[in-house]
mmCIF file of C-alpha atoms in Angstrom:
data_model
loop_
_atom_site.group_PDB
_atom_site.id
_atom_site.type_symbol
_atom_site.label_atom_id
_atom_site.label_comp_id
_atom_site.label_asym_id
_atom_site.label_seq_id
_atom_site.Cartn_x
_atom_site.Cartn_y
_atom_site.Cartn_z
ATOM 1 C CA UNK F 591 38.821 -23.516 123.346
ATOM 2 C CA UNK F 592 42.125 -25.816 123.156
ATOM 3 C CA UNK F 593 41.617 -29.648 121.357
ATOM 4 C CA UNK F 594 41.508 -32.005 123.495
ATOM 5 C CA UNK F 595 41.395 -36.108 121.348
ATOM 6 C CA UNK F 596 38.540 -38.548 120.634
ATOM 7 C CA UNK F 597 37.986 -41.196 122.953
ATOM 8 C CA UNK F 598 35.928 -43.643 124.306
ATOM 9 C CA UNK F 599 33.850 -44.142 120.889
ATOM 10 C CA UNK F 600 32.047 -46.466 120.480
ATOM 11 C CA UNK F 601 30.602 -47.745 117.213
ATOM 12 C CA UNK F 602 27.811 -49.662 116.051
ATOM 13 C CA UNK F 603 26.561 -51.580 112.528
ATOM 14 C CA UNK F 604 23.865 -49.872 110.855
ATOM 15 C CA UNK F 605 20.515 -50.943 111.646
ATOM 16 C CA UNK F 606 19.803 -52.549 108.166
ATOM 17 C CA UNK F 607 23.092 -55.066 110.016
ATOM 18 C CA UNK F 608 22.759 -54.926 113.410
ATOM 19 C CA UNK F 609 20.458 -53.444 116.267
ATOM 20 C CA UNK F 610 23.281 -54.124 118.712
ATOM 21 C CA UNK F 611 26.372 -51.565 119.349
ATOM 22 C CA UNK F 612 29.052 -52.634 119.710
ATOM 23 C CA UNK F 613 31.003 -51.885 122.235
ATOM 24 C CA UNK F 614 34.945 -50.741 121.184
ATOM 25 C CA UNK F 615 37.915 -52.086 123.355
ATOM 26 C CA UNK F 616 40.916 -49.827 122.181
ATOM 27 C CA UNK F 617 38.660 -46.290 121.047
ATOM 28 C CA UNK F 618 41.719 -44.123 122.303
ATOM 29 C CA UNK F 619 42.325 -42.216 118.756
ATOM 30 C CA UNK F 620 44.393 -39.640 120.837
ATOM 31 C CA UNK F 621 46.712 -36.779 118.855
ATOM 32 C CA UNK F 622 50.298 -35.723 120.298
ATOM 33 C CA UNK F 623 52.950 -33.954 119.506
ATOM 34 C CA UNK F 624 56.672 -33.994 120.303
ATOM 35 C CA UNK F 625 56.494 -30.125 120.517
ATOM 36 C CA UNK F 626 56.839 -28.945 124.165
ATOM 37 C CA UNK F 627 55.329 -25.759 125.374
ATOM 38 C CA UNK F 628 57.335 -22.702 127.070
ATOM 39 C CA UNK F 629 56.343 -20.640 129.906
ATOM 40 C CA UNK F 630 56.769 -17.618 127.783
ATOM 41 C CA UNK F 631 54.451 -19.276 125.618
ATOM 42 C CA UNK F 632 51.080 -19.386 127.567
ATOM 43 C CA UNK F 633 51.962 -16.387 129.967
ATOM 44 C CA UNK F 634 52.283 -13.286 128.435
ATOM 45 C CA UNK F 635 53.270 -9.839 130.576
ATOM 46 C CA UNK F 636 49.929 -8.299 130.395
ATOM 47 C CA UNK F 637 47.700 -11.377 131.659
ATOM 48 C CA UNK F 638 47.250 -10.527 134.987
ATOM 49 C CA UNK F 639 44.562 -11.629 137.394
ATOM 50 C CA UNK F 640 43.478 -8.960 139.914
ATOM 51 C CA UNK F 641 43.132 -11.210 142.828
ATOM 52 C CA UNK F 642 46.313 -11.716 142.422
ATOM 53 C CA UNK F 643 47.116 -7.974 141.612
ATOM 54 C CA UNK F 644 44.963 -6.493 144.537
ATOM 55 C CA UNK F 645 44.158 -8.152 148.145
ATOM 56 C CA UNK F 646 42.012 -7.062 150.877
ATOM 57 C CA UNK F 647 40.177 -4.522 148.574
ATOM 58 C CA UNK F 648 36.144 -4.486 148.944
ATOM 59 C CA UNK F 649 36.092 -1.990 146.068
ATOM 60 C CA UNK F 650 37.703 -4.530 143.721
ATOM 61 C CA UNK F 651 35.106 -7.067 144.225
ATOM 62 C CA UNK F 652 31.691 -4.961 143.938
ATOM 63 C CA UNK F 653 29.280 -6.423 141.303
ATOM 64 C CA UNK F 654 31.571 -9.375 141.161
ATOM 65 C CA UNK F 655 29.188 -11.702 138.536
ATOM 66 C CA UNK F 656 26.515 -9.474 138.430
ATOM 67 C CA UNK F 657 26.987 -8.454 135.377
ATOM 68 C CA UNK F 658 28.200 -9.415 131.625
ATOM 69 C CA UNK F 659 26.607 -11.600 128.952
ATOM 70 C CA UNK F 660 25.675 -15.032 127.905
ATOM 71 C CA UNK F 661 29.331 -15.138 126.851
ATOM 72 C CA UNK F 662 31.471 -13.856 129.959
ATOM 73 C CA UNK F 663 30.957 -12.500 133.378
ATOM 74 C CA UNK F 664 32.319 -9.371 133.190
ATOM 75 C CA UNK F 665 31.827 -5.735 134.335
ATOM 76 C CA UNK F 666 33.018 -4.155 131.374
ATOM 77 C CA UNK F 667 31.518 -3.129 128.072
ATOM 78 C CA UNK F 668 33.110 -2.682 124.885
ATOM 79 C CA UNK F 669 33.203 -0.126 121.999
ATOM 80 C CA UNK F 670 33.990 -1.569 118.592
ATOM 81 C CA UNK F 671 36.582 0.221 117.069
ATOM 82 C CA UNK F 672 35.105 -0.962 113.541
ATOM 83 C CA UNK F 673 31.575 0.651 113.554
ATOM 84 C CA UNK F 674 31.615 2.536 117.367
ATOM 85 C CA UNK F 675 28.958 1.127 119.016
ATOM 86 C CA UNK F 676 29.044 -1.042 122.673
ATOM 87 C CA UNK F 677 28.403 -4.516 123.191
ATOM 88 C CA UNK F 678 28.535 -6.777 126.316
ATOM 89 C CA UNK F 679 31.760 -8.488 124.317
ATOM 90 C CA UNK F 680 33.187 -9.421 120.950
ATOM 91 C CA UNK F 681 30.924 -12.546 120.565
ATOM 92 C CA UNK F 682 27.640 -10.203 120.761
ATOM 93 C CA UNK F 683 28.823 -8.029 118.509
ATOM 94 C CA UNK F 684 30.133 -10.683 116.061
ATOM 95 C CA UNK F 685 26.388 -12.334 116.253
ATOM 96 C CA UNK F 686 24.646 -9.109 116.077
ATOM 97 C CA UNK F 687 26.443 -7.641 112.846
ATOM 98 C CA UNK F 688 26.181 -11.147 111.468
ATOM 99 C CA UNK F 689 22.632 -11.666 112.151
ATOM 100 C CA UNK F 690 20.465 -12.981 108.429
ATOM 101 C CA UNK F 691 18.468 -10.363 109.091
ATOM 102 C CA UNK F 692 21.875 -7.715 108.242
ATOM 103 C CA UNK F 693 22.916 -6.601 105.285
ATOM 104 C CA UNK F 694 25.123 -9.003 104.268
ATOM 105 C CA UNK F 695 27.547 -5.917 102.454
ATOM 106 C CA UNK F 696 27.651 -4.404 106.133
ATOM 107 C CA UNK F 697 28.268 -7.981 108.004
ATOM 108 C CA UNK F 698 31.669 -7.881 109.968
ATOM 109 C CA UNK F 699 33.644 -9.093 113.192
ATOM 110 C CA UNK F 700 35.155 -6.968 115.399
ATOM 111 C CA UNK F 701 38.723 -6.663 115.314
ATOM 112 C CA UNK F 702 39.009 -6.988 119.221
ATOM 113 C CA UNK F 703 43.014 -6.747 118.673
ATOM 114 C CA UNK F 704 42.483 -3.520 117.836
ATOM 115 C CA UNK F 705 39.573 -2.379 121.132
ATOM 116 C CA UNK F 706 40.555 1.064 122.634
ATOM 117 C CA UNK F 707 38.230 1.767 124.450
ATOM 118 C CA UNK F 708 35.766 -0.453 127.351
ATOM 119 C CA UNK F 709 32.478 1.181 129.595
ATOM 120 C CA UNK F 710 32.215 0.317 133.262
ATOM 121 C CA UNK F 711 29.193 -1.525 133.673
ATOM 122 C CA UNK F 712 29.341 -0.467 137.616
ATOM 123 C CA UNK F 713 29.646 3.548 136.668
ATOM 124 C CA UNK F 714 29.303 3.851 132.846
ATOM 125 C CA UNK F 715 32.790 5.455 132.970
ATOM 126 C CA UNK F 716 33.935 5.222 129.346
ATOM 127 C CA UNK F 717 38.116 5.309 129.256
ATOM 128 C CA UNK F 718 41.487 3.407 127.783
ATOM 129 C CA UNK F 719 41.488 -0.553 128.093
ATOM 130 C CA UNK F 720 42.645 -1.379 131.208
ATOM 131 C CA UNK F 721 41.694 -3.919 134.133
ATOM 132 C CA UNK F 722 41.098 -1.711 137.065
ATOM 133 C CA UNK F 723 38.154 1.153 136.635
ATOM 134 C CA UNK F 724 39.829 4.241 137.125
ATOM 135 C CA UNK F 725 37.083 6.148 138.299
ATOM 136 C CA UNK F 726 35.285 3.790 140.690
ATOM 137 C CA UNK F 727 38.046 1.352 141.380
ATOM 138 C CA UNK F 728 36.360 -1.819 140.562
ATOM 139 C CA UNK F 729 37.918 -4.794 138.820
ATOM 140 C CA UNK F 730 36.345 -5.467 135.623
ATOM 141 C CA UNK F 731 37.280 -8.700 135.297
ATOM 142 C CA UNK F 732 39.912 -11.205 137.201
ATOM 143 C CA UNK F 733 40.851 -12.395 134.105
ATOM 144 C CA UNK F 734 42.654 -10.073 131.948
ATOM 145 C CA UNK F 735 44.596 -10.037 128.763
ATOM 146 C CA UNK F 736 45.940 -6.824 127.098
ATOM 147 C CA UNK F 737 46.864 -8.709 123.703
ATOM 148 C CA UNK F 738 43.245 -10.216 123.288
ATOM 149 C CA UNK F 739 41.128 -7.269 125.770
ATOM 150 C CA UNK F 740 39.564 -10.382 127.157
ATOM 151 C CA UNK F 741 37.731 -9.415 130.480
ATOM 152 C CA UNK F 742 36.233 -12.291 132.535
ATOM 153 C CA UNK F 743 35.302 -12.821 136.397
ATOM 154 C CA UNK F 744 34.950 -16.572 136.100
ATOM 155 C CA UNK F 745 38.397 -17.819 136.469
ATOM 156 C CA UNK F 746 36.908 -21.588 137.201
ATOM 157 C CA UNK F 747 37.661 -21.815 133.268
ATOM 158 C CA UNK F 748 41.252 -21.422 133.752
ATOM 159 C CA UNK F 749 41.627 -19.166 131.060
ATOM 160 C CA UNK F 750 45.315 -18.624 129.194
ATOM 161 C CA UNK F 751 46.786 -16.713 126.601
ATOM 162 C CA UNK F 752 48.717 -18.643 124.155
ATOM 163 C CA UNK F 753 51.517 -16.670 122.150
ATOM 164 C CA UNK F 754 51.413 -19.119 119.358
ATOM 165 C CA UNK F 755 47.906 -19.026 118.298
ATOM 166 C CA UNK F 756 47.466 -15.574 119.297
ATOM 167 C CA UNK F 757 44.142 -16.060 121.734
ATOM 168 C CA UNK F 758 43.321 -17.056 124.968
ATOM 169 C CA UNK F 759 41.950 -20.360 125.624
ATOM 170 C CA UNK F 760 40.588 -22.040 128.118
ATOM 171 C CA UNK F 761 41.378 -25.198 130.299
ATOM 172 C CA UNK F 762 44.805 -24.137 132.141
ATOM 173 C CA UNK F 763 48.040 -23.943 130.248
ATOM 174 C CA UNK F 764 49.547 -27.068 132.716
ATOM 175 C CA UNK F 765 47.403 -29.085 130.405
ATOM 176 C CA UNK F 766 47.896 -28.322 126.827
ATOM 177 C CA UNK F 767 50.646 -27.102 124.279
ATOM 178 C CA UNK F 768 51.003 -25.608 121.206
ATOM 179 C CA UNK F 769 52.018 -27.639 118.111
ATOM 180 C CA UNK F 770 53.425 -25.038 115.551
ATOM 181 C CA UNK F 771 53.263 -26.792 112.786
ATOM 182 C CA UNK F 772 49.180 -27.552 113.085
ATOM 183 C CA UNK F 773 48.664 -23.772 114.350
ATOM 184 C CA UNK F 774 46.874 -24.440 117.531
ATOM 185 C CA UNK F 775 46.866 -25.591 121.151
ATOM 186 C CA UNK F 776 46.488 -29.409 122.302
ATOM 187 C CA UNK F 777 46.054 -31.609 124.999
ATOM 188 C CA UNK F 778 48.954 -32.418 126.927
ATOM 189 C CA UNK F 779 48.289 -36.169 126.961
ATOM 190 C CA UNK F 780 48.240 -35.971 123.095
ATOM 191 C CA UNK F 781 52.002 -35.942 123.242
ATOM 192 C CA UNK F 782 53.789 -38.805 122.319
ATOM 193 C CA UNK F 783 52.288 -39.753 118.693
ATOM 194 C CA UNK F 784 50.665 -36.432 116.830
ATOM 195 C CA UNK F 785 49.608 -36.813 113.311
ATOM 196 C CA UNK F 786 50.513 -33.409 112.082
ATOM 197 C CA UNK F 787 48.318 -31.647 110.127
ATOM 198 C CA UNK F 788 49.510 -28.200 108.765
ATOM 199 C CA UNK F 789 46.707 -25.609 110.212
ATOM 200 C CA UNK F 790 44.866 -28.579 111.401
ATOM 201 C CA UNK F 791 42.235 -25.998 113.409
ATOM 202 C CA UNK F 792 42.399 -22.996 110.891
ATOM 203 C CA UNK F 793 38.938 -24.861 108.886
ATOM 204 C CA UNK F 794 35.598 -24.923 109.402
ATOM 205 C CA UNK F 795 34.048 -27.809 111.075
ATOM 206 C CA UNK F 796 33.300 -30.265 108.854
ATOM 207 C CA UNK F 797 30.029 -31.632 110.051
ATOM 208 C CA UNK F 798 28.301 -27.874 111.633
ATOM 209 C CA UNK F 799 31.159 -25.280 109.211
ATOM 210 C CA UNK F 800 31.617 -23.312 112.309
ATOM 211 C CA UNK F 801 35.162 -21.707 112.190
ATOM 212 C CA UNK F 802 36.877 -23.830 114.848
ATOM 213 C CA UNK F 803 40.193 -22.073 115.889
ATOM 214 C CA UNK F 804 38.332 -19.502 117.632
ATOM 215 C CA UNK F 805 34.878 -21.930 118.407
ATOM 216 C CA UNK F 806 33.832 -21.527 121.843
ATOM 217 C CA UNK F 807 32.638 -25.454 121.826
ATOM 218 C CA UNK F 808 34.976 -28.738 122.440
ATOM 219 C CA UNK F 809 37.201 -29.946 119.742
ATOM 220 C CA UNK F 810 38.515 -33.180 119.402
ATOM 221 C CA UNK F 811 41.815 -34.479 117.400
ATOM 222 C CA UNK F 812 40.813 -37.649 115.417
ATOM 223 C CA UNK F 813 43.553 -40.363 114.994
ATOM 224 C CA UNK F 814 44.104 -38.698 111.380
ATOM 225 C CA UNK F 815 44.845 -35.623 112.955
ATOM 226 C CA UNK F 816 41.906 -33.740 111.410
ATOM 227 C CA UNK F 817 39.455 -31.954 113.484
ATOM 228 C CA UNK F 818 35.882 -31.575 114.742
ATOM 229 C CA UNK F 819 33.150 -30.834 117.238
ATOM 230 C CA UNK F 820 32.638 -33.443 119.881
ATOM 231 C CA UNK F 821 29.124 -32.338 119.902
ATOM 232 C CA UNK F 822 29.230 -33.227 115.948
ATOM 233 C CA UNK F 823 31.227 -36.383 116.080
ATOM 234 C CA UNK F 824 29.422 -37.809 118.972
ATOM 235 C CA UNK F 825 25.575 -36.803 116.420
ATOM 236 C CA UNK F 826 27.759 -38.840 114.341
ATOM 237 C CA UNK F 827 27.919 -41.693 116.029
ATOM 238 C CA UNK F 828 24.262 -41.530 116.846
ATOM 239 C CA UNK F 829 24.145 -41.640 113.114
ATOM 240 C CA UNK F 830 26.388 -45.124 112.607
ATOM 241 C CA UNK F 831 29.215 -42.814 111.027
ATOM 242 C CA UNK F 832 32.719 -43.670 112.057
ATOM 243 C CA UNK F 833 34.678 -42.669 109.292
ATOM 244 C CA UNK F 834 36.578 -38.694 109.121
ATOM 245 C CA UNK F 835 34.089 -36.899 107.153
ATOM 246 C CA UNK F 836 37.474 -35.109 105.553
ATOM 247 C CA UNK F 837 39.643 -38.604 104.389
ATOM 248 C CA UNK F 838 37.458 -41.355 105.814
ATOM 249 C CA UNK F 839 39.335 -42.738 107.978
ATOM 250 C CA UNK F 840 38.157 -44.698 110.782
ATOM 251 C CA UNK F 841 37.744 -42.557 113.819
ATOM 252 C CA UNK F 842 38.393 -45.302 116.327
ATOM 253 C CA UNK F 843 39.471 -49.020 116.550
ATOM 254 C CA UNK F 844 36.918 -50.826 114.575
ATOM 255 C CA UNK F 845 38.370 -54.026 114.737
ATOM 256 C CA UNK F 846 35.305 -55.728 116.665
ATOM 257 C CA UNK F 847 32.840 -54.516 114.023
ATOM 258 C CA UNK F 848 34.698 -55.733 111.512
ATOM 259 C CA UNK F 849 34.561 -59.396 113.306
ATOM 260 C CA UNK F 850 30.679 -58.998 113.338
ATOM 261 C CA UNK F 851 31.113 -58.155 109.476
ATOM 262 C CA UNK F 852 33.098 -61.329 108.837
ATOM 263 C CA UNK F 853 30.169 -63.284 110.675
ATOM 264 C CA UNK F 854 27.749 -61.654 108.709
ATOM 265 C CA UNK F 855 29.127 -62.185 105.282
ATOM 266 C CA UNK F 856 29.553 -65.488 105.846
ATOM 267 C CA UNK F 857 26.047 -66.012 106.927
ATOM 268 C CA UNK F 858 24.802 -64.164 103.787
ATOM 269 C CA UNK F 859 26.178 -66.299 100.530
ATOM 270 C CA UNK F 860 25.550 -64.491 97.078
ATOM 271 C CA UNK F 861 22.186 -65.105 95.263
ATOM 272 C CA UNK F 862 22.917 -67.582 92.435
ATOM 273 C CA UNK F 863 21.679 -65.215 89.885
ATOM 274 C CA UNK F 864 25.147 -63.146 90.823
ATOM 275 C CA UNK F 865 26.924 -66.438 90.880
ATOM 276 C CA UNK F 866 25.725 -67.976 87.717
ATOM 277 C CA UNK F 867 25.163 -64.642 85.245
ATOM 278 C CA UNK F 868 25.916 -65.510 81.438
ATOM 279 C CA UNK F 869 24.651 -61.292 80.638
ATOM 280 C CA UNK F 870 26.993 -58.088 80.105
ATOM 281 C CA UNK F 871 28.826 -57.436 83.266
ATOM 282 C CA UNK F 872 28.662 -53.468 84.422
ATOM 283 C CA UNK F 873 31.221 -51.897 83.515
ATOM 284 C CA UNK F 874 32.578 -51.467 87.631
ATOM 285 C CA UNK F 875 33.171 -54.775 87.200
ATOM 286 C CA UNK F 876 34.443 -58.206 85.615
ATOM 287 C CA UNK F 877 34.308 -61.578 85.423
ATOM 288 C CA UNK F 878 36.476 -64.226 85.945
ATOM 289 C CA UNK F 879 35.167 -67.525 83.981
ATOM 290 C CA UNK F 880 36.061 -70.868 85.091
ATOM 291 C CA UNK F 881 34.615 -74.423 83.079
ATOM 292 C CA UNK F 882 33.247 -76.679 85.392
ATOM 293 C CA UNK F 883 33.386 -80.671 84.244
ATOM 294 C CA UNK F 884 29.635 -79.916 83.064
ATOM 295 C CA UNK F 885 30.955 -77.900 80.681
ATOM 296 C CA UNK F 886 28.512 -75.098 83.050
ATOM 297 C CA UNK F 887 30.216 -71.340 82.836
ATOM 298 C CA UNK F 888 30.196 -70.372 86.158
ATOM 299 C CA UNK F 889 30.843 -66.182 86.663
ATOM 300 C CA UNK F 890 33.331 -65.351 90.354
ATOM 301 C CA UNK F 891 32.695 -61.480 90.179
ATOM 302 C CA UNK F 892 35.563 -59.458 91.182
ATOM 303 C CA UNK F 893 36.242 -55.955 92.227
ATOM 304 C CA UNK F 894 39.321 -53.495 92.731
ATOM 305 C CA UNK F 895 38.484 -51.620 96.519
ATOM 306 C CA UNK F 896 40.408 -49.125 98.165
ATOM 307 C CA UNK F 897 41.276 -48.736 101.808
ATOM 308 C CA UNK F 898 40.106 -45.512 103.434
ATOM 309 C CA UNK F 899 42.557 -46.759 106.313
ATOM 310 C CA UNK F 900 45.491 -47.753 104.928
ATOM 311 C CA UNK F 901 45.164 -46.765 101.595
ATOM 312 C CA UNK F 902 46.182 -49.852 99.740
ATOM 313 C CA UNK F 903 44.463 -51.127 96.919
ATOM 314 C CA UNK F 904 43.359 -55.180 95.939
ATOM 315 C CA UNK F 905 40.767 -56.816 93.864
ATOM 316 C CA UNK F 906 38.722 -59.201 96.280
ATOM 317 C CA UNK F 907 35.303 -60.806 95.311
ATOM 318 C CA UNK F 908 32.342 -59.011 95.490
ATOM 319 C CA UNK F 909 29.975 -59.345 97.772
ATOM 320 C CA UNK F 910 26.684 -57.208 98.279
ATOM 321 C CA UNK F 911 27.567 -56.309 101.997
ATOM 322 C CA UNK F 912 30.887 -54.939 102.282
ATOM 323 C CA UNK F 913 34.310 -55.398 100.896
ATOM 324 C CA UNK F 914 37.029 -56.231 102.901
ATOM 325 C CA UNK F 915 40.611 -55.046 102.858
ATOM 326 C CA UNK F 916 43.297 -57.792 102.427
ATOM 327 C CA UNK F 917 46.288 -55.826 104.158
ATOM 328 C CA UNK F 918 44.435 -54.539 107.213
ATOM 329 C CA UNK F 919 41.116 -56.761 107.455
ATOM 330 C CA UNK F 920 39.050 -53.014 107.154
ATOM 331 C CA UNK F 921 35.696 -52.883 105.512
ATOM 332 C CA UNK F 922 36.150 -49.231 105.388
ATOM 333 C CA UNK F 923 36.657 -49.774 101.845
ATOM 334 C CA UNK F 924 35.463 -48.160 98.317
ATOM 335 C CA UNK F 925 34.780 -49.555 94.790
ATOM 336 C CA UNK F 926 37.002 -48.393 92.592
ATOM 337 C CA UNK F 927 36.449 -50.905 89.327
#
């Protein structure tokens, strides 16, 4: 699966705020890359498709999706080269020798680089990896790659094998590239402005810890350039959680939640006992003291914050809802002292 970018996010306050959510004008937090992608790139000599190989053949097309797994559509079997037994693909072998209920000593993936050998599924004719059944004649799948022995007969994915990350993906090579610096394939309109992150996709998801370069689910880029599930970013946002779970960054333009922050505060003054306090101060924070006419001691509580955004740091006054940044007005913000 390629990465496409996050979009369209929008967040809300937390409910112990606001009920309302809040709808975000600018939630583009898209991920490009000056890198352009070559031909030789996404099409390498042994993808070949075999309606484009073989025309006007009935015996190509017989058991054409009638067979294969939860995984692919395919009239092939495999054996694993690493403990000789046949599976439907890589994926059922991968869950079955990783099952809880295995050893975990004997748990393993296949190395499907390494696959010699496939099984008809139309005449259990067990021979060298190759697209076209030699004994029967059928096509085993219209997709085909001899780096990745990837078999598949629904081409609606628009499958492609990308050189620089070594797999095939999915989604038509027109509309992605590979970034070689983050290790893995993009969308196309992520372009102009990418973030790199070194191996960006080589990590686990950080919400589910599913590996992600070779996840079979949709990634998204975050404006940070890190990673994730859309599936887990958008439980996220179900969740009132808009920040990178990795730096903390704001995922999207939160500039209209901030606004109903301001409103808020300013609604919500401090509780005198936090504005008159003559006792020990915590040690996360101090106290300025200022002598009214009275001769009253009046305590201004202050606080040093950092900015998950922009990463500056200030010392604002504290208040018990949120703290806000002075250099980029974000309440995505952490006490530091």
């Amino acid at each position: 699966m390629a990465v496409g970018h996050c979009s369209n996010v929008e967040p809300s306050i937390s409910q112990n705020i606001f009920d309302e959510e809040i709808q975000i004008a600018n939630g583009n937090t898209t991920v490009n890359s000056p890198l352009q992608p070559s031909i030789e790139e996404h099409t390498p000599a042994e993808e070949l498709f075999c309606y484009e190989k073989h025309t006007g053949s009935e015996t190509l097309d017989k058991g054409y999706l009638e067979y294969g797994c939860s995984h692919y559509r395919r009239r092939c079997r495999i054996r694993a080269p690493c403990c000789k037994e046949i599976f439907d693909c890589h994926h059922c072998h991968n869950e079955a020798k990783n099952d809880i209920s295995t050893d975990q000593k004997l748990r393993h993936d296949v190395p499907r680089h390494l696959i010699e050998k496939v099984i008809c599924s139309f005449c259990d004719t067990e021979q060298e990896v190759r697209q076209v059944c030699f004994n029967c004649g059928i096509c085993m799948g219209k997709y085909y790659c001899g780096v990745c022995k990837l078999f598949d007969d629904d081409i609606s994915k628009e499958q492609y094998h990308c050189n620089g990350c070594g797999i095939c993906r999915i989604g038509g090579s027109k509309n992605f590239f590979h970034c070689n610096k983050c290790g893995c394939c993009f969308s196309s309109v992520l372009k102009n402005s990418h973030p790199c992150v070194e191996r960006a996709m080589h990590q686990d998801c950080p919400v589910c810890f599913e590996y992600l370069f070779e996840s079979r689910n949709d990634v998204v880029a975050l404006a940070c350039g890190h990673t994730i599930h859309k599936m887990c970013l958008e439980e996220m946002q179900e969740h009132h959680r808009y920040s990178c779970p990795i730096c903390s960054k704001s995922v999207c333009d939160m500039s209209k939640v901030w606004e109903k922050f301001d409103l808020e505060i300013a609604a919500t003054p401090m509780p005198p006992s936090l504005e008159n306090k003559t006792v020990s101060l915590s040690p996360n924070l101090h106290k300025h003291v200022l002598k009214s006419t009275d001769d009253t001691l009046y305590m201004i509580w202050q606080v040093w914050i950092l900015c998950n955004d922009c990463g500056s740091k200030s010392e604002v006054k504290y208040h018990v809802i949120a703290q806000k940044c002075v250099e980029c007005k974000s309440y995505n913000t952490r006490q530091t002292r």
